[in-house]
Amino acid sequence: MNNITICLGSSCFARGNGAHLERIERWQEEQGLTGRIDLAGCRCRGECSTGPVLEINGQLHHGVDEGMLWDLLEYDLQGADRAGVAGVAGVAGGTGAADPAGGDHE
């Protein structure tokens, strides 16, 4: 099962995670993935200066804007789900996930 933990501390919430939570829930329903993703909120992670922050399958992502969120959902979650993989390649090493648009999320 895939896991998303979204920081709901006041800074991350105000910087976009409030809207991201709604987007993730809607996306999950639209993709037929309800019950296949463990979606949880957490209190402040102490990463306020680089927020909004969310964690996908153990990988922490900083500065998540709407475009990055869609990329993460599409490539990290839906792609892993299609491949029958519970996690994302490279998570164990903690080196960061490559952004298909050319950035680095960690």
PDB file of N, CA and C in Angstrom:
ATOM      1  N   MET A   1       0.844  -1.175   0.000  1.00  0.00           N
ATOM      2  CA  MET A   1       0.000   0.000   0.000  1.00  0.00           C
ATOM      3  C   MET A   1       0.892   1.242   0.000  1.00  0.00           C
ATOM      4  N   ASN A   2       0.501   2.230  -0.756  1.00  0.00           N
ATOM      5  CA  ASN A   2       1.195   3.505  -0.789  1.00  0.00           C
ATOM      6  C   ASN A   2       0.773   4.362   0.396  1.00  0.00           C
ATOM      7  N   ASN A   3       1.680   5.234   0.844  1.00  0.00           N
ATOM      8  CA  ASN A   3       1.425   6.102   1.988  1.00  0.00           C
ATOM      9  C   ASN A   3       1.725   7.552   1.647  1.00  0.00           C
ATOM     10  N   ILE A   4       0.817   8.429   2.019  1.00  0.00           N
ATOM     11  CA  ILE A   4       1.044   9.870   1.915  1.00  0.00           C
ATOM     12  C   ILE A   4       0.796  10.459   3.289  1.00  0.00           C
ATOM     13  N   THR A   5       1.774  11.212   3.795  1.00  0.00           N
ATOM     14  CA  THR A   5       1.592  11.954   5.034  1.00  0.00           C
ATOM     15  C   THR A   5       1.792  13.419   4.688  1.00  0.00           C
ATOM     16  N   ILE A   6       0.776  14.209   4.932  1.00  0.00           N
ATOM     17  CA  ILE A   6       0.796  15.614   4.571  1.00  0.00           C
ATOM     18  C   ILE A   6       0.889  16.464   5.837  1.00  0.00           C
ATOM     19  N   CYS A   7       1.864  17.365   5.861  1.00  0.00           N
ATOM     20  CA  CYS A   7       2.034  18.229   7.023  1.00  0.00           C
ATOM     21  C   CYS A   7       0.888  19.224   7.075  1.00  0.00           C
ATOM     22  N   LEU A   8       0.213  19.275   8.208  1.00  0.00           N
ATOM     23  CA  LEU A   8      -0.896  20.199   8.395  1.00  0.00           C
ATOM     24  C   LEU A   8      -0.581  21.254   9.451  1.00  0.00           C
ATOM     25  N   GLY A   9       0.721  21.442   9.713  1.00  0.00           N
ATOM     26  CA  GLY A   9       1.135  22.537  10.585  1.00  0.00           C
ATOM     27  C   GLY A   9       0.720  23.854   9.947  1.00  0.00           C
ATOM     28  N   SER A  10       0.627  24.904  10.733  1.00  0.00           N
ATOM     29  CA  SER A  10       0.057  26.164  10.236  1.00  0.00           C
ATOM     30  C   SER A  10       0.799  26.725   9.025  1.00  0.00           C
ATOM     31  N   SER A  11       2.122  26.641   8.991  1.00  0.00           N
ATOM     32  CA  SER A  11       2.872  27.187   7.864  1.00  0.00           C
ATOM     33  C   SER A  11       2.616  26.382   6.591  1.00  0.00           C
ATOM     34  N   CYS A  12       2.750  25.067   6.657  1.00  0.00           N
ATOM     35  CA  CYS A  12       2.518  24.224   5.471  1.00  0.00           C
ATOM     36  C   CYS A  12       1.069  24.313   5.014  1.00  0.00           C
ATOM     37  N   PHE A  13       0.152  24.363   5.967  1.00  0.00           N
ATOM     38  CA  PHE A  13      -1.263  24.464   5.630  1.00  0.00           C
ATOM     39  C   PHE A  13      -1.529  25.756   4.856  1.00  0.00           C
ATOM     40  N   ALA A  14      -1.004  26.871   5.364  1.00  0.00           N
ATOM     41  CA  ALA A  14      -1.208  28.172   4.722  1.00  0.00           C
ATOM     42  C   ALA A  14      -0.495  28.273   3.376  1.00  0.00           C
ATOM     43  N   ARG A  15       0.610  27.555   3.211  1.00  0.00           N
ATOM     44  CA  ARG A  15       1.375  27.598   1.962  1.00  0.00           C
ATOM     45  C   ARG A  15       0.818  26.671   0.889  1.00  0.00           C
ATOM     46  N   GLY A  16      -0.223  25.917   1.212  1.00  0.00           N
ATOM     47  CA  GLY A  16      -0.842  25.110   0.162  1.00  0.00           C
ATOM     48  C   GLY A  16      -1.276  23.717   0.530  1.00  0.00           C
ATOM     49  N   ASN A  17      -0.824  23.203   1.669  1.00  0.00           N
ATOM     50  CA  ASN A  17      -1.189  21.831   1.986  1.00  0.00           C
ATOM     51  C   ASN A  17      -2.675  21.659   2.316  1.00  0.00           C
ATOM     52  N   GLY A  18      -3.349  22.727   2.717  1.00  0.00           N
ATOM     53  CA  GLY A  18      -4.797  22.631   2.914  1.00  0.00           C
ATOM     54  C   GLY A  18      -5.471  22.287   1.596  1.00  0.00           C
ATOM     55  N   ALA A  19      -5.096  22.992   0.530  1.00  0.00           N
ATOM     56  CA  ALA A  19      -5.642  22.710  -0.804  1.00  0.00           C
ATOM     57  C   ALA A  19      -5.123  21.387  -1.344  1.00  0.00           C
ATOM     58  N   HIS A  20      -3.845  21.069  -1.056  1.00  0.00           N
ATOM     59  CA  HIS A  20      -3.272  19.800  -1.530  1.00  0.00           C
ATOM     60  C   HIS A  20      -4.036  18.603  -0.969  1.00  0.00           C
ATOM     61  N   LEU A  21      -4.439  18.690   0.284  1.00  0.00           N
ATOM     62  CA  LEU A  21      -5.187  17.592   0.897  1.00  0.00           C
ATOM     63  C   LEU A  21      -6.461  17.321   0.104  1.00  0.00           C
ATOM     64  N   GLU A  22      -7.185  18.371  -0.237  1.00  0.00           N
ATOM     65  CA  GLU A  22      -8.409  18.208  -1.028  1.00  0.00           C
ATOM     66  C   GLU A  22      -8.098  17.655  -2.420  1.00  0.00           C
ATOM     67  N   ARG A  23      -7.020  18.139  -3.034  1.00  0.00           N
ATOM     68  CA  ARG A  23      -6.636  17.651  -4.361  1.00  0.00           C
ATOM     69  C   ARG A  23      -6.295  16.156  -4.320  1.00  0.00           C
ATOM     70  N   ILE A  24      -5.556  15.745  -3.302  1.00  0.00           N
ATOM     71  CA  ILE A  24      -5.164  14.335  -3.178  1.00  0.00           C
ATOM     72  C   ILE A  24      -6.398  13.460  -2.991  1.00  0.00           C
ATOM     73  N   GLU A  25      -7.300  13.877  -2.125  1.00  0.00           N
ATOM     74  CA  GLU A  25      -8.523  13.090  -1.897  1.00  0.00           C
ATOM     75  C   GLU A  25      -9.340  12.962  -3.179  1.00  0.00           C
ATOM     76  N   ARG A  26      -9.486  14.065  -3.916  1.00  0.00           N
ATOM     77  CA  ARG A  26     -10.248  14.051  -5.174  1.00  0.00           C
ATOM     78  C   ARG A  26      -9.551  13.168  -6.212  1.00  0.00           C
ATOM     79  N   TRP A  27      -8.231  13.294  -6.344  1.00  0.00           N
ATOM     80  CA  TRP A  27      -7.452  12.502  -7.292  1.00  0.00           C
ATOM     81  C   TRP A  27      -7.575  11.009  -6.980  1.00  0.00           C
ATOM     82  N   GLN A  28      -7.488  10.693  -5.708  1.00  0.00           N
ATOM     83  CA  GLN A  28      -7.584   9.302  -5.265  1.00  0.00           C
ATOM     84  C   GLN A  28      -8.915   8.692  -5.707  1.00  0.00           C
ATOM     85  N   GLU A  29      -9.995   9.434  -5.539  1.00  0.00           N
ATOM     86  CA  GLU A  29     -11.312   8.950  -5.969  1.00  0.00           C
ATOM     87  C   GLU A  29     -11.384   8.822  -7.483  1.00  0.00           C
ATOM     88  N   GLU A  30     -10.928   9.834  -8.204  1.00  0.00           N
ATOM     89  CA  GLU A  30     -10.992   9.834  -9.665  1.00  0.00           C
ATOM     90  C   GLU A  30     -10.184   8.693 -10.275  1.00  0.00           C
ATOM     91  N   GLN A  31      -9.083   8.324  -9.639  1.00  0.00           N
ATOM     92  CA  GLN A  31      -8.222   7.259 -10.151  1.00  0.00           C
ATOM     93  C   GLN A  31      -8.644   5.870  -9.672  1.00  0.00           C
ATOM     94  N   GLY A  32      -9.684   5.810  -8.855  1.00  0.00           N
ATOM     95  CA  GLY A  32     -10.135   4.526  -8.330  1.00  0.00           C
ATOM     96  C   GLY A  32      -9.154   3.921  -7.339  1.00  0.00           C
ATOM     97  N   LEU A  33      -8.434   4.760  -6.631  1.00  0.00           N
ATOM     98  CA  LEU A  33      -7.417   4.288  -5.693  1.00  0.00           C
ATOM     99  C   LEU A  33      -7.837   4.412  -4.239  1.00  0.00           C
ATOM    100  N   THR A  34      -9.104   4.714  -3.997  1.00  0.00           N
ATOM    101  CA  THR A  34      -9.589   4.825  -2.635  1.00  0.00           C
ATOM    102  C   THR A  34      -9.361   3.492  -1.922  1.00  0.00           C
ATOM    103  N   GLY A  35      -8.768   3.555  -0.752  1.00  0.00           N
ATOM    104  CA  GLY A  35      -8.467   2.354   0.012  1.00  0.00           C
ATOM    105  C   GLY A  35      -7.127   1.734  -0.339  1.00  0.00           C
ATOM    106  N   ARG A  36      -6.466   2.243  -1.386  1.00  0.00           N
ATOM    107  CA  ARG A  36      -5.161   1.713  -1.791  1.00  0.00           C
ATOM    108  C   ARG A  36      -4.029   2.664  -1.428  1.00  0.00           C
ATOM    109  N   ILE A  37      -4.405   3.816  -0.872  1.00  0.00           N
ATOM    110  CA  ILE A  37      -3.423   4.794  -0.414  1.00  0.00           C
ATOM    111  C   ILE A  37      -3.781   5.170   1.012  1.00  0.00           C
ATOM    112  N   ASP A  38      -2.817   5.033   1.904  1.00  0.00           N
ATOM    113  CA  ASP A  38      -3.013   5.449   3.288  1.00  0.00           C
ATOM    114  C   ASP A  38      -2.668   6.930   3.363  1.00  0.00           C
ATOM    115  N   LEU A  39      -3.687   7.783   3.457  1.00  0.00           N
ATOM    116  CA  LEU A  39      -3.519   9.230   3.508  1.00  0.00           C
ATOM    117  C   LEU A  39      -3.693   9.693   4.943  1.00  0.00           C
ATOM    118  N   ALA A  40      -2.658  10.354   5.466  1.00  0.00           N
ATOM    119  CA  ALA A  40      -2.697  10.831   6.855  1.00  0.00           C
ATOM    120  C   ALA A  40      -2.145  12.239   6.934  1.00  0.00           C
ATOM    121  N   GLY A  41      -2.602  12.972   7.927  1.00  0.00           N
ATOM    122  CA  GLY A  41      -2.060  14.286   8.219  1.00  0.00           C
ATOM    123  C   GLY A  41      -1.144  14.181   9.423  1.00  0.00           C
ATOM    124  N   CYS A  42      -0.254  15.143   9.547  1.00  0.00           N
ATOM    125  CA  CYS A  42       0.611  15.188  10.724  1.00  0.00           C
ATOM    126  C   CYS A  42       0.759  16.632  11.167  1.00  0.00           C
ATOM    127  N   ARG A  43       1.195  16.798  12.382  1.00  0.00           N
ATOM    128  CA  ARG A  43       1.489  18.131  12.898  1.00  0.00           C
ATOM    129  C   ARG A  43       2.819  18.586  12.339  1.00  0.00           C
ATOM    130  N   CYS A  44       3.210  19.764  12.681  1.00  0.00           N
ATOM    131  CA  CYS A  44       4.428  20.372  12.152  1.00  0.00           C
ATOM    132  C   CYS A  44       5.623  19.420  12.226  1.00  0.00           C
ATOM    133  N   ARG A  45       6.350  19.339  11.115  1.00  0.00           N
ATOM    134  CA  ARG A  45       7.534  18.483  11.017  1.00  0.00           C
ATOM    135  C   ARG A  45       8.815  19.265  11.271  1.00  0.00           C
ATOM    136  N   GLY A  46       8.692  20.576  11.500  1.00  0.00           N
ATOM    137  CA  GLY A  46       9.872  21.395  11.714  1.00  0.00           C
ATOM    138  C   GLY A  46      10.594  21.762  10.427  1.00  0.00           C
ATOM    139  N   GLU A  47       9.918  21.634   9.300  1.00  0.00           N
ATOM    140  CA  GLU A  47      10.503  21.937   7.992  1.00  0.00           C
ATOM    141  C   GLU A  47       9.837  23.174   7.391  1.00  0.00           C
ATOM    142  N   CYS A  48       9.395  24.086   8.247  1.00  0.00           N
ATOM    143  CA  CYS A  48       8.558  25.218   7.823  1.00  0.00           C
ATOM    144  C   CYS A  48       9.193  26.071   6.730  1.00  0.00           C
ATOM    145  N   SER A  49      10.484  26.291   6.793  1.00  0.00           N
ATOM    146  CA  SER A  49      11.130  27.177   5.823  1.00  0.00           C
ATOM    147  C   SER A  49      11.157  26.594   4.413  1.00  0.00           C
ATOM    148  N   THR A  50      10.933  25.299   4.290  1.00  0.00           N
ATOM    149  CA  THR A  50      10.958  24.656   2.965  1.00  0.00           C
ATOM    150  C   THR A  50       9.602  24.083   2.588  1.00  0.00           C
ATOM    151  N   GLY A  51       8.551  24.521   3.281  1.00  0.00           N
ATOM    152  CA  GLY A  51       7.219  23.980   3.038  1.00  0.00           C
ATOM    153  C   GLY A  51       6.550  24.596   1.829  1.00  0.00           C
ATOM    154  N   PRO A  52       5.428  24.043   1.455  1.00  0.00           N
ATOM    155  CA  PRO A  52       4.748  22.945   2.139  1.00  0.00           C
ATOM    156  C   PRO A  52       5.454  21.606   1.902  1.00  0.00           C
ATOM    157  N   VAL A  53       5.360  20.757   2.911  1.00  0.00           N
ATOM    158  CA  VAL A  53       6.051  19.478   2.923  1.00  0.00           C
ATOM    159  C   VAL A  53       5.040  18.345   2.945  1.00  0.00           C
ATOM    160  N   LEU A  54       5.336  17.298   2.167  1.00  0.00           N
ATOM    161  CA  LEU A  54       4.563  16.063   2.286  1.00  0.00           C
ATOM    162  C   LEU A  54       5.481  14.883   2.052  1.00  0.00           C
ATOM    163  N   GLU A  55       5.078  13.754   2.578  1.00  0.00           N
ATOM    164  CA  GLU A  55       5.881  12.532   2.491  1.00  0.00           C
ATOM    165  C   GLU A  55       5.103  11.501   1.698  1.00  0.00           C
ATOM    166  N   ILE A  56       5.767  10.893   0.726  1.00  0.00           N
ATOM    167  CA  ILE A  56       5.162   9.824  -0.062  1.00  0.00           C
ATOM    168  C   ILE A  56       6.061   8.605   0.052  1.00  0.00           C
ATOM    169  N   ASN A  57       5.510   7.535   0.589  1.00  0.00           N
ATOM    170  CA  ASN A  57       6.236   6.274   0.742  1.00  0.00           C
ATOM    171  C   ASN A  57       7.620   6.464   1.359  1.00  0.00           C
ATOM    172  N   GLY A  58       7.681   7.289   2.412  1.00  0.00           N
ATOM    173  CA  GLY A  58       8.928   7.486   3.133  1.00  0.00           C
ATOM    174  C   GLY A  58       9.824   8.563   2.560  1.00  0.00           C
ATOM    175  N   GLN A  59       9.480   9.115   1.412  1.00  0.00           N
ATOM    176  CA  GLN A  59      10.284  10.156   0.759  1.00  0.00           C
ATOM    177  C   GLN A  59       9.692  11.528   1.061  1.00  0.00           C
ATOM    178  N   LEU A  60      10.475  12.407   1.684  1.00  0.00           N
ATOM    179  CA  LEU A  60      10.019  13.735   2.035  1.00  0.00           C
ATOM    180  C   LEU A  60      10.203  14.679   0.850  1.00  0.00           C
ATOM    181  N   HIS A  61       9.161  15.439   0.536  1.00  0.00           N
ATOM    182  CA  HIS A  61       9.181  16.384  -0.577  1.00  0.00           C
ATOM    183  C   HIS A  61       8.935  17.785  -0.037  1.00  0.00           C
ATOM    184  N   HIS A  62       9.783  18.737  -0.413  1.00  0.00           N
ATOM    185  CA  HIS A  62       9.726  20.118   0.078  1.00  0.00           C
ATOM    186  C   HIS A  62       9.241  21.056  -1.023  1.00  0.00           C
ATOM    187  N   GLY A  63       8.634  22.171  -0.614  1.00  0.00           N
ATOM    188  CA  GLY A  63       8.231  23.201  -1.566  1.00  0.00           C
ATOM    189  C   GLY A  63       7.236  22.710  -2.593  1.00  0.00           C
ATOM    190  N   VAL A  64       6.322  21.871  -2.169  1.00  0.00           N
ATOM    191  CA  VAL A  64       5.376  21.244  -3.100  1.00  0.00           C
ATOM    192  C   VAL A  64       4.324  22.255  -3.538  1.00  0.00           C
ATOM    193  N   ASP A  65       4.363  22.594  -4.830  1.00  0.00           N
ATOM    194  CA  ASP A  65       3.317  23.440  -5.399  1.00  0.00           C
ATOM    195  C   ASP A  65       2.327  22.542  -6.137  1.00  0.00           C
ATOM    196  N   GLU A  66       1.309  23.122  -6.721  1.00  0.00           N
ATOM    197  CA  GLU A  66       0.272  22.304  -7.359  1.00  0.00           C
ATOM    198  C   GLU A  66       0.826  21.453  -8.501  1.00  0.00           C
ATOM    199  N   GLY A  67       1.680  22.020  -9.329  1.00  0.00           N
ATOM    200  CA  GLY A  67       2.256  21.253 -10.440  1.00  0.00           C
ATOM    201  C   GLY A  67       3.087  20.082  -9.960  1.00  0.00           C
ATOM    202  N   MET A  68       3.918  20.318  -8.937  1.00  0.00           N
ATOM    203  CA  MET A  68       4.731  19.241  -8.386  1.00  0.00           C
ATOM    204  C   MET A  68       3.848  18.158  -7.777  1.00  0.00           C
ATOM    205  N   LEU A  69       2.775  18.576  -7.118  1.00  0.00           N
ATOM    206  CA  LEU A  69       1.871  17.597  -6.521  1.00  0.00           C
ATOM    207  C   LEU A  69       1.318  16.661  -7.591  1.00  0.00           C
ATOM    208  N   TRP A  70       0.843  17.222  -8.708  1.00  0.00           N
ATOM    209  CA  TRP A  70       0.293  16.371  -9.775  1.00  0.00           C
ATOM    210  C   TRP A  70       1.357  15.422 -10.307  1.00  0.00           C
ATOM    211  N   ASP A  71       2.592  15.906 -10.478  1.00  0.00           N
ATOM    212  CA  ASP A  71       3.676  15.037 -10.943  1.00  0.00           C
ATOM    213  C   ASP A  71       3.935  13.909  -9.950  1.00  0.00           C
ATOM    214  N   LEU A  72       3.980  14.251  -8.671  1.00  0.00           N
ATOM    215  CA  LEU A  72       4.223  13.231  -7.650  1.00  0.00           C
ATOM    216  C   LEU A  72       3.126  12.176  -7.648  1.00  0.00           C
ATOM    217  N   LEU A  73       1.890  12.613  -7.743  1.00  0.00           N
ATOM    218  CA  LEU A  73       0.772  11.661  -7.751  1.00  0.00           C
ATOM    219  C   LEU A  73       0.829  10.776  -8.988  1.00  0.00           C
ATOM    220  N   GLU A  74       1.060  11.375 -10.125  1.00  0.00           N
ATOM    221  CA  GLU A  74       1.083  10.623 -11.381  1.00  0.00           C
ATOM    222  C   GLU A  74       2.256   9.656 -11.462  1.00  0.00           C
ATOM    223  N   TYR A  75       3.463  10.154 -11.198  1.00  0.00           N
ATOM    224  CA  TYR A  75       4.661   9.343 -11.417  1.00  0.00           C
ATOM    225  C   TYR A  75       5.049   8.486 -10.225  1.00  0.00           C
ATOM    226  N   ASP A  76       4.925   9.015  -9.015  1.00  0.00           N
ATOM    227  CA  ASP A  76       5.344   8.255  -7.841  1.00  0.00           C
ATOM    228  C   ASP A  76       4.276   7.281  -7.373  1.00  0.00           C
ATOM    229  N   LEU A  77       3.018   7.698  -7.396  1.00  0.00           N
ATOM    230  CA  LEU A  77       1.962   6.831  -6.870  1.00  0.00           C
ATOM    231  C   LEU A  77       1.294   5.999  -7.942  1.00  0.00           C
ATOM    232  N   GLN A  78       0.743   6.637  -8.939  1.00  0.00           N
ATOM    233  CA  GLN A  78       0.012   5.879  -9.951  1.00  0.00           C
ATOM    234  C   GLN A  78       0.959   4.977 -10.725  1.00  0.00           C
ATOM    235  N   GLY A  79       2.147   5.469 -11.042  1.00  0.00           N
ATOM    236  CA  GLY A  79       3.125   4.649 -11.750  1.00  0.00           C
ATOM    237  C   GLY A  79       3.542   3.439 -10.936  1.00  0.00           C
ATOM    238  N   ALA A  80       3.773   3.634  -9.640  1.00  0.00           N
ATOM    239  CA  ALA A  80       4.146   2.521  -8.763  1.00  0.00           C
ATOM    240  C   ALA A  80       2.992   1.545  -8.636  1.00  0.00           C
ATOM    241  N   ASP A  81       1.757   2.073  -8.576  1.00  0.00           N
ATOM    242  CA  ASP A  81       0.593   1.211  -8.446  1.00  0.00           C
ATOM    243  C   ASP A  81       0.414   0.364  -9.705  1.00  0.00           C
ATOM    244  N   ARG A  82       0.614   0.960 -10.882  1.00  0.00           N
ATOM    245  CA  ARG A  82       0.484   0.217 -12.142  1.00  0.00           C
ATOM    246  C   ARG A  82       1.521  -0.884 -12.239  1.00  0.00           C
ATOM    247  N   ALA A  83       2.709  -0.617 -11.713  1.00  0.00           N
ATOM    248  CA  ALA A  83       3.774  -1.600 -11.780  1.00  0.00           C
ATOM    249  C   ALA A  83       3.638  -2.671 -10.697  1.00  0.00           C
ATOM    250  N   GLY A  84       2.667  -2.489  -9.810  1.00  0.00           N
ATOM    251  CA  GLY A  84       2.467  -3.458  -8.739  1.00  0.00           C
ATOM    252  C   GLY A  84       3.480  -3.316  -7.625  1.00  0.00           C
ATOM    253  N   VAL A  85       4.090  -2.137  -7.525  1.00  0.00           N
ATOM    254  CA  VAL A  85       5.107  -1.884  -6.525  1.00  0.00           C
ATOM    255  C   VAL A  85       4.498  -1.042  -5.416  1.00  0.00           C
ATOM    256  N   ALA A  86       4.777  -1.386  -4.172  1.00  0.00           N
ATOM    257  CA  ALA A  86       4.206  -0.652  -3.052  1.00  0.00           C
ATOM    258  C   ALA A  86       4.933   0.660  -2.808  1.00  0.00           C
ATOM    259  N   GLY A  87       6.180   0.759  -3.194  1.00  0.00           N
ATOM    260  CA  GLY A  87       6.945   1.967  -2.923  1.00  0.00           C
ATOM    261  C   GLY A  87       7.497   2.578  -4.186  1.00  0.00           C
ATOM    262  N   VAL A  88       8.375   3.527  -3.992  1.00  0.00           N
ATOM    263  CA  VAL A  88       8.979   4.245  -5.094  1.00  0.00           C
ATOM    264  C   VAL A  88      10.438   3.848  -5.174  1.00  0.00           C
ATOM    265  N   ALA A  89      10.937   3.604  -6.366  1.00  0.00           N
ATOM    266  CA  ALA A  89      12.339   3.244  -6.545  1.00  0.00           C
ATOM    267  C   ALA A  89      13.223   4.323  -5.950  1.00  0.00           C
ATOM    268  N   GLY A  90      14.241   3.914  -5.240  1.00  0.00           N
ATOM    269  CA  GLY A  90      15.187   4.859  -4.676  1.00  0.00           C
ATOM    270  C   GLY A  90      14.834   5.367  -3.296  1.00  0.00           C
ATOM    271  N   VAL A  91      13.698   5.006  -2.751  1.00  0.00           N
ATOM    272  CA  VAL A  91      13.300   5.523  -1.447  1.00  0.00           C
ATOM    273  C   VAL A  91      14.239   5.051  -0.357  1.00  0.00           C
ATOM    274  N   ALA A  92      14.659   3.801  -0.404  1.00  0.00           N
ATOM    275  CA  ALA A  92      15.491   3.260   0.659  1.00  0.00           C
ATOM    276  C   ALA A  92      16.787   4.052   0.827  1.00  0.00           C
ATOM    277  N   GLY A  93      17.314   4.558  -0.291  1.00  0.00           N
ATOM    278  CA  GLY A  93      18.550   5.315  -0.227  1.00  0.00           C
ATOM    279  C   GLY A  93      18.364   6.725   0.289  1.00  0.00           C
ATOM    280  N   GLY A  94      17.136   7.249   0.222  1.00  0.00           N
ATOM    281  CA  GLY A  94      16.857   8.581   0.720  1.00  0.00           C
ATOM    282  C   GLY A  94      17.569   9.679  -0.041  1.00  0.00           C
ATOM    283  N   THR A  95      17.902   9.443  -1.300  1.00  0.00           N
ATOM    284  CA  THR A  95      18.654  10.432  -2.071  1.00  0.00           C
ATOM    285  C   THR A  95      17.772  11.394  -2.816  1.00  0.00           C
ATOM    286  N   GLY A  96      16.460  11.222  -2.772  1.00  0.00           N
ATOM    287  CA  GLY A  96      15.558  12.134  -3.465  1.00  0.00           C
ATOM    288  C   GLY A  96      15.031  11.507  -4.728  1.00  0.00           C
ATOM    289  N   ALA A  97      13.836  11.885  -5.103  1.00  0.00           N
ATOM    290  CA  ALA A  97      13.217  11.361  -6.304  1.00  0.00           C
ATOM    291  C   ALA A  97      13.389  12.375  -7.421  1.00  0.00           C
ATOM    292  N   ALA A  98      13.766  11.900  -8.573  1.00  0.00           N
ATOM    293  CA  ALA A  98      13.929  12.790  -9.722  1.00  0.00           C
ATOM    294  C   ALA A  98      12.582  13.279 -10.199  1.00  0.00           C
ATOM    295  N   ASP A  99      12.525  14.540 -10.529  1.00  0.00           N
ATOM    296  CA  ASP A  99      11.314  15.156 -11.058  1.00  0.00           C
ATOM    297  C   ASP A  99      11.330  14.995 -12.567  1.00  0.00           C
ATOM    298  N   PRO A 100      10.255  14.468 -13.170  1.00  0.00           N
ATOM    299  CA  PRO A 100      10.222  14.324 -14.616  1.00  0.00           C
ATOM    300  C   PRO A 100      10.418  15.654 -15.337  1.00  0.00           C
ATOM    301  N   ALA A 101      10.150  16.770 -14.658  1.00  0.00           N
ATOM    302  CA  ALA A 101      10.319  18.082 -15.268  1.00  0.00           C
ATOM    303  C   ALA A 101      11.757  18.592 -15.096  1.00  0.00           C
ATOM    304  N   GLY A 102      12.605  17.810 -14.419  1.00  0.00           N
ATOM    305  CA  GLY A 102      14.010  18.159 -14.330  1.00  0.00           C
ATOM    306  C   GLY A 102      14.490  18.632 -12.969  1.00  0.00           C
ATOM    307  N   GLY A 103      13.630  18.728 -11.965  1.00  0.00           N
ATOM    308  CA  GLY A 103      14.045  19.182 -10.646  1.00  0.00           C
ATOM    309  C   GLY A 103      14.334  18.035  -9.716  1.00  0.00           C
ATOM    310  N   ASP A 104      14.613  18.369  -8.489  1.00  0.00           N
ATOM    311  CA  ASP A 104      14.844  17.370  -7.454  1.00  0.00           C
ATOM    312  C   ASP A 104      13.954  17.719  -6.282  1.00  0.00           C
ATOM    313  N   HIS A 105      13.233  16.739  -5.760  1.00  0.00           N
ATOM    314  CA  HIS A 105      12.236  16.999  -4.727  1.00  0.00           C
ATOM    315  C   HIS A 105      12.754  16.894  -3.327  1.00  0.00           C
ATOM    316  N   GLU A 106      14.015  16.711  -3.127  1.00  0.00           N
ATOM    317  CA  GLU A 106      14.495  16.618  -1.753  1.00  0.00           C
ATOM    318  C   GLU A 106      15.570  17.603  -1.486  1.00  0.00           C
TER     319      GLU A 106
END
